[in-house]
PDB file of C-alpha atoms in Angstrom:
ATOM      1  CA  UNK A  12     -28.571  18.788 -13.144  1.00  0.00           C
ATOM      2  CA  UNK A  13     -25.680  16.846 -14.051  1.00  0.00           C
ATOM      3  CA  UNK A  14     -24.642  13.961 -12.194  1.00  0.00           C
ATOM      4  CA  UNK A  15     -20.771  13.140 -11.200  1.00  0.00           C
ATOM      5  CA  UNK A  16     -18.629  12.314 -14.049  1.00  0.00           C
ATOM      6  CA  UNK A  17     -14.987  12.041 -14.710  1.00  0.00           C
ATOM      7  CA  UNK A  18     -14.722  14.361 -17.632  1.00  0.00           C
ATOM      8  CA  UNK A  19     -11.212  13.120 -18.604  1.00  0.00           C
ATOM      9  CA  UNK A  20      -8.899  11.211 -15.988  1.00  0.00           C
ATOM     10  CA  UNK A  21      -8.611  13.477 -12.713  1.00  0.00           C
ATOM     11  CA  UNK A  22     -10.693  15.464 -13.572  1.00  0.00           C
ATOM     12  CA  UNK A  23     -14.566  15.253 -11.855  1.00  0.00           C
ATOM     13  CA  UNK A  24     -17.452  17.518 -12.581  1.00  0.00           C
ATOM     14  CA  UNK A  25     -20.944  17.271 -10.857  1.00  0.00           C
ATOM     15  CA  UNK A  26     -24.075  19.812 -10.347  1.00  0.00           C
ATOM     16  CA  UNK A  27     -23.138  21.320 -13.790  1.00  0.00           C
ATOM     17  CA  UNK A  28     -22.712  20.674 -17.307  1.00  0.00           C
ATOM     18  CA  UNK A  29     -19.451  22.175 -19.099  1.00  0.00           C
ATOM     19  CA  UNK A  30     -18.377  24.239 -20.679  1.00  0.00           C
ATOM     20  CA  UNK A  31     -18.596  27.464 -18.873  1.00  0.00           C
ATOM     21  CA  UNK A  32     -17.319  30.714 -20.208  1.00  0.00           C
ATOM     22  CA  UNK A  33     -14.558  32.194 -17.846  1.00  0.00           C
ATOM     23  CA  UNK A  34     -16.018  35.587 -18.963  1.00  0.00           C
ATOM     24  CA  UNK A  35     -18.828  35.129 -17.561  1.00  0.00           C
ATOM     25  CA  UNK A  36     -16.925  35.054 -13.683  1.00  0.00           C
ATOM     26  CA  UNK A  37     -15.940  38.457 -12.522  1.00  0.00           C
ATOM     27  CA  UNK A  38     -13.432  37.051  -9.517  1.00  0.00           C
ATOM     28  CA  UNK A  39     -11.336  34.002  -9.234  1.00  0.00           C
ATOM     29  CA  UNK A  40     -10.451  33.527  -5.073  1.00  0.00           C
ATOM     30  CA  UNK A  41      -7.573  30.920  -4.473  1.00  0.00           C
ATOM     31  CA  UNK A  42      -6.541  29.565  -1.654  1.00  0.00           C
ATOM     32  CA  UNK A  43      -2.717  29.335  -1.187  1.00  0.00           C
ATOM     33  CA  UNK A  44      -1.073  26.875   0.936  1.00  0.00           C
ATOM     34  CA  UNK A  45      -1.375  23.248  -1.379  1.00  0.00           C
ATOM     35  CA  UNK A  46      -3.706  25.093  -3.364  1.00  0.00           C
ATOM     36  CA  UNK A  47      -1.423  27.774  -5.701  1.00  0.00           C
ATOM     37  CA  UNK A  48       1.877  26.643  -4.180  1.00  0.00           C
ATOM     38  CA  UNK A  49       3.110  22.978  -2.823  1.00  0.00           C
ATOM     39  CA  UNK A  50       4.028  23.666   0.453  1.00  0.00           C
ATOM     40  CA  UNK A  51       2.050  24.158   3.875  1.00  0.00           C
ATOM     41  CA  UNK A  52       4.322  27.578   4.900  1.00  0.00           C
ATOM     42  CA  UNK A  53       3.542  26.678   8.621  1.00  0.00           C
ATOM     43  CA  UNK A  54       4.738  23.542   8.536  1.00  0.00           C
ATOM     44  CA  UNK A  55       8.246  24.289   6.814  1.00  0.00           C
ATOM     45  CA  UNK A  56       8.915  27.254   9.063  1.00  0.00           C
ATOM     46  CA  UNK A  57       8.239  24.650  12.378  1.00  0.00           C
ATOM     47  CA  UNK A  58      10.673  22.546  10.344  1.00  0.00           C
ATOM     48  CA  UNK A  59      13.522  25.677  11.400  1.00  0.00           C
ATOM     49  CA  UNK A  60      13.047  24.530  15.062  1.00  0.00           C
ATOM     50  CA  UNK A  61      12.571  21.130  14.630  1.00  0.00           C
ATOM     51  CA  UNK A  62       8.737  20.972  15.412  1.00  0.00           C
ATOM     52  CA  UNK A  63       7.893  20.335  11.750  1.00  0.00           C
ATOM     53  CA  UNK A  64       6.082  16.843  12.742  1.00  0.00           C
ATOM     54  CA  UNK A  65       4.232  18.402  15.612  1.00  0.00           C
ATOM     55  CA  UNK A  66       3.078  21.627  13.646  1.00  0.00           C
ATOM     56  CA  UNK A  67       2.110  19.615  10.511  1.00  0.00           C
ATOM     57  CA  UNK A  68      -0.208  17.024  12.749  1.00  0.00           C
ATOM     58  CA  UNK A  69      -2.235  19.885  13.688  1.00  0.00           C
ATOM     59  CA  UNK A  70      -2.325  21.164  10.037  1.00  0.00           C
ATOM     60  CA  UNK A  71      -3.391  18.146   8.649  1.00  0.00           C
ATOM     61  CA  UNK A  72      -6.066  17.309  11.188  1.00  0.00           C
ATOM     62  CA  UNK A  73      -7.505  20.971  10.393  1.00  0.00           C
ATOM     63  CA  UNK A  74      -7.513  20.774   6.759  1.00  0.00           C
ATOM     64  CA  UNK A  75      -9.568  17.227   7.326  1.00  0.00           C
ATOM     65  CA  UNK A  76     -11.781  19.071   9.192  1.00  0.00           C
ATOM     66  CA  UNK A  77     -10.990  17.204  12.226  1.00  0.00           C
ATOM     67  CA  UNK A  78      -9.976  20.092  14.322  1.00  0.00           C
ATOM     68  CA  UNK A  79     -12.980  21.961  13.524  1.00  0.00           C
ATOM     69  CA  UNK A  80     -11.576  25.473  14.894  1.00  0.00           C
ATOM     70  CA  UNK A  81      -9.297  27.021  12.902  1.00  0.00           C
ATOM     71  CA  UNK A  82      -8.664  29.422  15.164  1.00  0.00           C
ATOM     72  CA  UNK A  83      -7.636  27.652  17.750  1.00  0.00           C
ATOM     73  CA  UNK A  84      -5.303  25.349  15.334  1.00  0.00           C
ATOM     74  CA  UNK A  85      -3.636  28.041  13.908  1.00  0.00           C
ATOM     75  CA  UNK A  86      -2.837  30.217  17.258  1.00  0.00           C
ATOM     76  CA  UNK A  87      -1.604  26.773  18.622  1.00  0.00           C
ATOM     77  CA  UNK A  88       0.568  25.965  15.353  1.00  0.00           C
ATOM     78  CA  UNK A  89       1.866  29.768  15.410  1.00  0.00           C
ATOM     79  CA  UNK A  90       2.285  29.650  19.366  1.00  0.00           C
ATOM     80  CA  UNK A  91       5.249  26.624  18.439  1.00  0.00           C
ATOM     81  CA  UNK A  92       6.998  29.266  16.086  1.00  0.00           C
ATOM     82  CA  UNK A  93       8.038  31.798  18.778  1.00  0.00           C
ATOM     83  CA  UNK A  94      12.108  32.184  18.667  1.00  0.00           C
ATOM     84  CA  UNK A  95      12.243  31.665  14.955  1.00  0.00           C
ATOM     85  CA  UNK A  96      14.412  33.912  13.149  1.00  0.00           C
ATOM     86  CA  UNK A  97      12.419  36.093  10.980  1.00  0.00           C
ATOM     87  CA  UNK A  98      15.263  34.872   8.256  1.00  0.00           C
ATOM     88  CA  UNK A  99      13.908  31.748   8.191  1.00  0.00           C
ATOM     89  CA  UNK A 100      10.256  32.716   6.592  1.00  0.00           C
ATOM     90  CA  UNK A 101      13.062  33.927   3.695  1.00  0.00           C
ATOM     91  CA  UNK A 102      14.562  30.767   3.502  1.00  0.00           C
ATOM     92  CA  UNK A 103      11.420  29.047   3.335  1.00  0.00           C
ATOM     93  CA  UNK A 104      10.466  30.819   0.454  1.00  0.00           C
ATOM     94  CA  UNK A 105      13.452  30.759  -1.522  1.00  0.00           C
ATOM     95  CA  UNK A 106      14.296  27.003  -0.730  1.00  0.00           C
ATOM     96  CA  UNK A 107      10.925  25.527  -0.449  1.00  0.00           C
ATOM     97  CA  UNK A 108       7.822  27.348  -1.689  1.00  0.00           C
ATOM     98  CA  UNK A 109       7.250  26.388  -5.377  1.00  0.00           C
ATOM     99  CA  UNK A 110       3.982  27.815  -7.317  1.00  0.00           C
ATOM    100  CA  UNK A 111       1.923  24.331  -8.143  1.00  0.00           C
ATOM    101  CA  UNK A 112       1.710  23.199 -11.727  1.00  0.00           C
ATOM    102  CA  UNK A 113      -0.402  25.209 -14.018  1.00  0.00           C
ATOM    103  CA  UNK A 114      -0.977  28.389 -11.389  1.00  0.00           C
ATOM    104  CA  UNK A 115       0.716  30.752 -13.589  1.00  0.00           C
ATOM    105  CA  UNK A 116      -0.807  29.957 -16.508  1.00  0.00           C
ATOM    106  CA  UNK A 117      -4.657  29.806 -14.685  1.00  0.00           C
ATOM    107  CA  UNK A 118      -3.889  32.954 -13.283  1.00  0.00           C
ATOM    108  CA  UNK A 119      -2.601  34.948 -16.806  1.00  0.00           C
ATOM    109  CA  UNK A 120      -5.887  33.135 -18.255  1.00  0.00           C
ATOM    110  CA  UNK A 121      -7.981  34.764 -15.802  1.00  0.00           C
ATOM    111  CA  UNK A 122      -7.110  38.124 -16.561  1.00  0.00           C
ATOM    112  CA  UNK A 123      -7.269  37.794 -19.771  1.00  0.00           C
ATOM    113  CA  UNK A 124     -11.047  37.051 -19.937  1.00  0.00           C
ATOM    114  CA  UNK A 125     -11.520  40.400 -17.306  1.00  0.00           C
ATOM    115  CA  UNK A 126     -11.317  38.117 -14.004  1.00  0.00           C
ATOM    116  CA  UNK A 127     -10.141  40.428 -11.010  1.00  0.00           C
ATOM    117  CA  UNK A 128      -7.855  37.931  -8.687  1.00  0.00           C
ATOM    118  CA  UNK A 129      -8.132  37.141  -4.808  1.00  0.00           C
ATOM    119  CA  UNK A 130      -5.687  35.420  -2.819  1.00  0.00           C
ATOM    120  CA  UNK A 131      -6.946  34.569   0.487  1.00  0.00           C
ATOM    121  CA  UNK A 132      -5.027  32.276   2.798  1.00  0.00           C
ATOM    122  CA  UNK A 133      -4.646  31.395   6.158  1.00  0.00           C
ATOM    123  CA  UNK A 134      -1.022  30.982   6.053  1.00  0.00           C
ATOM    124  CA  UNK A 135       0.848  34.253   5.939  1.00  0.00           C
ATOM    125  CA  UNK A 136       1.482  37.770   4.550  1.00  0.00           C
ATOM    126  CA  UNK A 137       5.064  37.111   4.160  1.00  0.00           C
ATOM    127  CA  UNK A 138       4.440  34.349   1.824  1.00  0.00           C
ATOM    128  CA  UNK A 139       1.214  35.797   0.069  1.00  0.00           C
ATOM    129  CA  UNK A 140       2.253  39.370  -0.704  1.00  0.00           C
ATOM    130  CA  UNK A 141       5.169  37.438  -2.754  1.00  0.00           C
ATOM    131  CA  UNK A 142       3.070  35.048  -4.507  1.00  0.00           C
ATOM    132  CA  UNK A 143       0.613  37.897  -5.057  1.00  0.00           C
ATOM    133  CA  UNK A 144       3.370  40.086  -6.588  1.00  0.00           C
ATOM    134  CA  UNK A 145       4.753  37.463  -8.446  1.00  0.00           C
ATOM    135  CA  UNK A 146       1.354  36.416 -10.395  1.00  0.00           C
ATOM    136  CA  UNK A 147       0.011  39.713 -10.395  1.00  0.00           C
ATOM    137  CA  UNK A 148      -2.570  39.108  -7.941  1.00  0.00           C
ATOM    138  CA  UNK A 149      -5.311  41.961  -7.355  1.00  0.00           C
ATOM    139  CA  UNK A 150      -6.013  41.353  -4.162  1.00  0.00           C
ATOM    140  CA  UNK A 151      -4.538  39.188  -1.254  1.00  0.00           C
ATOM    141  CA  UNK A 152      -5.534  38.678   2.737  1.00  0.00           C
ATOM    142  CA  UNK A 153      -3.531  36.772   4.965  1.00  0.00           C
ATOM    143  CA  UNK A 154      -2.565  36.679   8.648  1.00  0.00           C
ATOM    144  CA  UNK A 155       0.272  38.526  10.048  1.00  0.00           C
ATOM    145  CA  UNK A 156       3.148  37.374  11.862  1.00  0.00           C
ATOM    146  CA  UNK A 157       4.138  38.723  14.902  1.00  0.00           C
ATOM    147  CA  UNK A 158       7.801  39.897  15.251  1.00  0.00           C
ATOM    148  CA  UNK A 159      10.281  40.923  17.389  1.00  0.00           C
ATOM    149  CA  UNK A 160      14.074  41.529  17.452  1.00  0.00           C
ATOM    150  CA  UNK A 161      14.335  39.263  14.143  1.00  0.00           C
ATOM    151  CA  UNK A 162      12.117  36.820  15.811  1.00  0.00           C
ATOM    152  CA  UNK A 163       8.553  35.365  16.053  1.00  0.00           C
ATOM    153  CA  UNK A 164       6.773  36.147  18.776  1.00  0.00           C
ATOM    154  CA  UNK A 165       4.606  32.934  18.268  1.00  0.00           C
ATOM    155  CA  UNK A 166       1.752  35.411  17.584  1.00  0.00           C
ATOM    156  CA  UNK A 167       0.073  36.733  14.866  1.00  0.00           C
ATOM    157  CA  UNK A 168      -0.718  40.715  14.520  1.00  0.00           C
ATOM    158  CA  UNK A 169      -4.496  42.192  14.869  1.00  0.00           C
ATOM    159  CA  UNK A 170      -5.402  43.939  10.819  1.00  0.00           C
ATOM    160  CA  UNK A 171      -7.703  46.003   9.970  1.00  0.00           C
ATOM    161  CA  UNK A 172     -10.265  43.087   9.743  1.00  0.00           C
ATOM    162  CA  UNK A 173      -9.547  41.060  11.843  1.00  0.00           C
ATOM    163  CA  UNK A 174      -6.315  38.766  13.236  1.00  0.00           C
ATOM    164  CA  UNK A 175      -7.026  35.464  12.107  1.00  0.00           C
ATOM    165  CA  UNK A 176      -7.898  34.822   8.451  1.00  0.00           C
ATOM    166  CA  UNK A 177     -10.032  31.517   8.937  1.00  0.00           C
ATOM    167  CA  UNK A 178     -13.020  30.279   6.884  1.00  0.00           C
ATOM    168  CA  UNK A 179     -15.457  32.933   8.031  1.00  0.00           C
ATOM    169  CA  UNK A 180     -13.038  35.148   7.033  1.00  0.00           C
ATOM    170  CA  UNK A 181     -12.536  33.895   3.485  1.00  0.00           C
ATOM    171  CA  UNK A 182     -16.162  33.464   2.875  1.00  0.00           C
ATOM    172  CA  UNK A 183     -16.126  37.402   4.225  1.00  0.00           C
ATOM    173  CA  UNK A 184     -13.814  38.335   2.125  1.00  0.00           C
ATOM    174  CA  UNK A 185     -14.737  36.786  -1.144  1.00  0.00           C
ATOM    175  CA  UNK A 186     -18.451  38.363  -0.732  1.00  0.00           C
ATOM    176  CA  UNK A 187     -16.651  41.739   0.313  1.00  0.00           C
ATOM    177  CA  UNK A 188     -14.266  41.757  -2.821  1.00  0.00           C
ATOM    178  CA  UNK A 189     -17.359  40.770  -4.953  1.00  0.00           C
ATOM    179  CA  UNK A 190     -19.685  43.718  -3.247  1.00  0.00           C
ATOM    180  CA  UNK A 191     -16.306  46.249  -3.963  1.00  0.00           C
ATOM    181  CA  UNK A 192     -16.377  45.014  -7.731  1.00  0.00           C
ATOM    182  CA  UNK A 193     -20.141  44.925  -8.163  1.00  0.00           C
ATOM    183  CA  UNK A 194     -20.944  41.172  -8.359  1.00  0.00           C
ATOM    184  CA  UNK A 195     -22.564  38.504  -7.481  1.00  0.00           C
ATOM    185  CA  UNK A 196     -21.325  35.440  -5.498  1.00  0.00           C
ATOM    186  CA  UNK A 197     -22.583  33.784  -8.428  1.00  0.00           C
ATOM    187  CA  UNK A 198     -20.248  35.329 -10.684  1.00  0.00           C
ATOM    188  CA  UNK A 199     -17.186  34.262  -8.557  1.00  0.00           C
ATOM    189  CA  UNK A 200     -15.315  31.130  -8.711  1.00  0.00           C
ATOM    190  CA  UNK A 201     -13.287  29.813  -5.379  1.00  0.00           C
ATOM    191  CA  UNK A 202     -10.615  27.214  -5.317  1.00  0.00           C
ATOM    192  CA  UNK A 203      -9.119  25.499  -2.712  1.00  0.00           C
ATOM    193  CA  UNK A 204      -7.761  22.147  -1.277  1.00  0.00           C
ATOM    194  CA  UNK A 205      -8.695  22.020   3.208  1.00  0.00           C
ATOM    195  CA  UNK A 206     -12.059  22.218   5.110  1.00  0.00           C
ATOM    196  CA  UNK A 207     -11.454  25.908   5.776  1.00  0.00           C
ATOM    197  CA  UNK A 208     -11.962  26.469   2.075  1.00  0.00           C
ATOM    198  CA  UNK A 209     -15.475  25.541   2.371  1.00  0.00           C
ATOM    199  CA  UNK A 210     -17.300  28.138   3.829  1.00  0.00           C
ATOM    200  CA  UNK A 211     -15.796  30.525   0.499  1.00  0.00           C
ATOM    201  CA  UNK A 212     -16.806  27.761  -1.974  1.00  0.00           C
ATOM    202  CA  UNK A 213     -20.044  27.332  -0.909  1.00  0.00           C
ATOM    203  CA  UNK A 214     -21.199  30.993  -1.851  1.00  0.00           C
ATOM    204  CA  UNK A 215     -19.397  30.870  -5.378  1.00  0.00           C
ATOM    205  CA  UNK A 216     -20.624  30.396  -8.377  1.00  0.00           C
ATOM    206  CA  UNK A 217     -18.307  27.803  -9.329  1.00  0.00           C
ATOM    207  CA  UNK A 218     -16.471  25.855  -6.472  1.00  0.00           C
ATOM    208  CA  UNK A 219     -13.447  23.961  -7.409  1.00  0.00           C
ATOM    209  CA  UNK A 220     -11.158  21.377  -5.114  1.00  0.00           C
ATOM    210  CA  UNK A 221      -7.177  21.170  -5.798  1.00  0.00           C
ATOM    211  CA  UNK A 222      -5.897  17.901  -5.301  1.00  0.00           C
ATOM    212  CA  UNK A 223      -8.211  18.145  -1.912  1.00  0.00           C
ATOM    213  CA  UNK A 224      -8.900  16.432   1.255  1.00  0.00           C
ATOM    214  CA  UNK A 225     -12.130  14.102   0.500  1.00  0.00           C
ATOM    215  CA  UNK A 226     -14.638  15.979   2.483  1.00  0.00           C
ATOM    216  CA  UNK A 227     -13.782  19.059   0.185  1.00  0.00           C
ATOM    217  CA  UNK A 228     -13.655  17.036  -3.042  1.00  0.00           C
ATOM    218  CA  UNK A 229     -17.262  15.663  -2.068  1.00  0.00           C
ATOM    219  CA  UNK A 230     -18.423  19.658  -1.759  1.00  0.00           C
ATOM    220  CA  UNK A 231     -17.005  21.039  -4.742  1.00  0.00           C
ATOM    221  CA  UNK A 232     -18.396  21.415  -8.281  1.00  0.00           C
ATOM    222  CA  UNK A 233     -15.136  20.699  -9.970  1.00  0.00           C
ATOM    223  CA  UNK A 234     -12.103  18.316  -8.447  1.00  0.00           C
ATOM    224  CA  UNK A 235      -8.751  18.573 -10.029  1.00  0.00           C
ATOM    225  CA  UNK A 236      -7.637  15.223  -8.632  1.00  0.00           C
ATOM    226  CA  UNK A 237      -4.207  14.786 -11.178  1.00  0.00           C
ATOM    227  CA  UNK A 238      -2.628  17.676 -13.061  1.00  0.00           C
ATOM    228  CA  UNK A 239      -2.128  21.174 -12.433  1.00  0.00           C
ATOM    229  CA  UNK A 240      -4.452  24.139 -11.669  1.00  0.00           C
ATOM    230  CA  UNK A 241      -5.183  25.256 -15.004  1.00  0.00           C
ATOM    231  CA  UNK A 242      -7.058  22.118 -16.148  1.00  0.00           C
ATOM    232  CA  UNK A 243      -9.824  24.060 -14.878  1.00  0.00           C
ATOM    233  CA  UNK A 244      -9.627  25.732 -18.149  1.00  0.00           C
ATOM    234  CA  UNK A 245     -10.662  22.521 -19.763  1.00  0.00           C
ATOM    235  CA  UNK A 246     -13.924  22.824 -18.606  1.00  0.00           C
ATOM    236  CA  UNK A 247     -14.252  26.843 -19.533  1.00  0.00           C
ATOM    237  CA  UNK A 248     -14.113  27.940 -23.110  1.00  0.00           C
TER     238      UNK A 248
END
């Protein structure tokens, strides 16, 4: 086993020796908020009703792993969105949401190497499905915000798999999609930034932390601390 090493500034590798072959993997799973995209969508929606600081404080504590129960954390934050006009979601998408640097390049490289791409997010379908379509992602799972009369109700909707996509559900989704594809977890890559990404990252053959919280960086096999998502390609051939 290799020791931790910084292969180049801002790119840390531990517990394996690069390069790995991208084509040896069959599935890559991405978290969305602060990984594939530049924002935490829920914080920005909250901004529409002047509750950004309140919601962001819960988000931050959750991502650091201080609020252990993501379900409780999300339920509390979504409740604060009651009464937000659904139109505010489109405004967040249009005005604030940007793909993180290297996102399109990394997804394209993975697809070219024959990998399927999964987006699995504790965020919301409104954004996840648009990001999925924009990047040509194969599968997406995320939380669905309940709405009535053009306003958010402050609740999430039950879907076929459950109601809240937390760390356990991210893990289950990765394993489920791998099973559907007829591949082993060792043939998957999982990429994220927060504590709720750790369960799926722990199952994957390669775990990648992107500009992540300290706890996530420590446990990941690759930590991209500087630069774009496509820096992963520096370690793959």
